[in-house]
PDB file of C-alpha atoms in Angstrom:
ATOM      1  CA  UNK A 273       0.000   0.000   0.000  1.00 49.00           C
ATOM      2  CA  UNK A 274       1.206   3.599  -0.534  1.00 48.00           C
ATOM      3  CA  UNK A 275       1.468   5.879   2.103  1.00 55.00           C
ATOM      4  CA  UNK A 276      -1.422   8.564   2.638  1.00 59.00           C
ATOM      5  CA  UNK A 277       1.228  10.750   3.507  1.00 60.00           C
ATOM      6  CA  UNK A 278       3.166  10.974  -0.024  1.00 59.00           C
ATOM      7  CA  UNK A 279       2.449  13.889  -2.492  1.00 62.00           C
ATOM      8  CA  UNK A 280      -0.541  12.556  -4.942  1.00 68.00           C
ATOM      9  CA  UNK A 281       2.035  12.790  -8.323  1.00 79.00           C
ATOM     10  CA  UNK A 282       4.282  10.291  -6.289  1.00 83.00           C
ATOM     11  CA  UNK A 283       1.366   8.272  -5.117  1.00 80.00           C
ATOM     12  CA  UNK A 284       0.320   7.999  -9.152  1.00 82.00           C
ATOM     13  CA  UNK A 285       3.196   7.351 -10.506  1.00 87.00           C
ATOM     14  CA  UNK A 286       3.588   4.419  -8.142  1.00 85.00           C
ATOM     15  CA  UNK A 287       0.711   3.107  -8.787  1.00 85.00           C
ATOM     16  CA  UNK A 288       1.126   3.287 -12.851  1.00 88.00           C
ATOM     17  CA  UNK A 289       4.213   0.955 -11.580  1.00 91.00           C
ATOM     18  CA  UNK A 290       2.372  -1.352  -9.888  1.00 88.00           C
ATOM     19  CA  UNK A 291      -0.219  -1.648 -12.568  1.00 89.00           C
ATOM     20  CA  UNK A 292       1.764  -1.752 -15.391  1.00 93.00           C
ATOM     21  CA  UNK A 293       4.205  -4.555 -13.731  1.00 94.00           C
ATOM     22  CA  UNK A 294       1.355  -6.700 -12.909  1.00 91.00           C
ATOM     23  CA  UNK A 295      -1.283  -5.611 -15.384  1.00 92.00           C
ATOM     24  CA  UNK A 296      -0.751  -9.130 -17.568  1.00 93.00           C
ATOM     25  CA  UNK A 297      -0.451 -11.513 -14.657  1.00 94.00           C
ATOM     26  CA  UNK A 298      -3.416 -10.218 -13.310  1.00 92.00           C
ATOM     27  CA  UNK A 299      -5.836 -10.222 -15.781  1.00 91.00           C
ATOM     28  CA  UNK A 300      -3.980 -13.978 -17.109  1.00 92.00           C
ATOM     29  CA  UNK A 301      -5.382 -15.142 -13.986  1.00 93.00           C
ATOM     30  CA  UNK A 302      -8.558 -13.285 -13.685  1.00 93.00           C
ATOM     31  CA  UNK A 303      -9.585 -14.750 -17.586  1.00 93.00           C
ATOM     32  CA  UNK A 304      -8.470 -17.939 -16.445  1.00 93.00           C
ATOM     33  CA  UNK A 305     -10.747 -18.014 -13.028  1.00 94.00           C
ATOM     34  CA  UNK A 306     -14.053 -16.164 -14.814  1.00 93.00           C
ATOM     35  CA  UNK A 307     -16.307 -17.461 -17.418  1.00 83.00           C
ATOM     36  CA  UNK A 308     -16.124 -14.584 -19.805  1.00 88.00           C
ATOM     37  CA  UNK A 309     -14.504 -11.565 -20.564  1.00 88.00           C
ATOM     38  CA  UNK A 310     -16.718  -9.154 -19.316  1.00 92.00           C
ATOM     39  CA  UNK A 311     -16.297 -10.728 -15.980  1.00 93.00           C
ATOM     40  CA  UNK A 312     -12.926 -10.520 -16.125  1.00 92.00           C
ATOM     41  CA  UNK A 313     -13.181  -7.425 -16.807  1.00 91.00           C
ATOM     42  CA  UNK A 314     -14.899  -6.346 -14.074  1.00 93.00           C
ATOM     43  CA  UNK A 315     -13.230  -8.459 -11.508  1.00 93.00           C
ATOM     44  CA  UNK A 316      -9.612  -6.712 -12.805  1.00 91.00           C
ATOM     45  CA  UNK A 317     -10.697  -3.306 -12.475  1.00 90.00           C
ATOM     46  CA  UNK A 318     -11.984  -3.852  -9.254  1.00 91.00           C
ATOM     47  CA  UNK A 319      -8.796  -5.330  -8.326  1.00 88.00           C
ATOM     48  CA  UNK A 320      -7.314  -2.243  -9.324  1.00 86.00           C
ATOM     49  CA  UNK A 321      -9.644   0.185  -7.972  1.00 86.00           C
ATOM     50  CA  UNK A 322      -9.266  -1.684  -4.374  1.00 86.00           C
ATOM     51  CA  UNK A 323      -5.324  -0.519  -4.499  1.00 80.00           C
ATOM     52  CA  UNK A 324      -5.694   2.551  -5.934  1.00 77.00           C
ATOM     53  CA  UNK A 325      -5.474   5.268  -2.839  1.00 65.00           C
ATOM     54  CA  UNK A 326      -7.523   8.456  -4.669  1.00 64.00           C
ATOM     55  CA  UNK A 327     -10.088   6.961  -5.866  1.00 58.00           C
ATOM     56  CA  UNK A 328     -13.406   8.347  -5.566  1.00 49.00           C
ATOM     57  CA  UNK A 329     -15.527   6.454  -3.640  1.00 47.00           C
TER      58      UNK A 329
END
């Protein structure tokens, strides 16, 4: 997790690391566990949006 206490532009560009590192294992896995791509879908953004520290809610 990222520290609340890091300026936001550090925060991002963190977490454009962490996505784009494990952006294709992720979803690999999340196709293979799902039944169809919109599912998958779904499922990977949310795994995203659960790490993601600005969101808005």
């Amino acid at each position: 997790m990222i520290p609340a206490g890091r300026p936001p532009d550090d925060r991002r560009r963190r977490f454009e690391e962490l996505y784009r590192a494990n952006h294709d294992p992720v979803l690999g896995y999340v196709v293979r566990r799902t039944a169809n791509g919109h599912d998958a879908a779904d499922v990977f953004a949310e795994t995203f949006l659960t790490v993601w520290p600005d969101r808005v809610a």
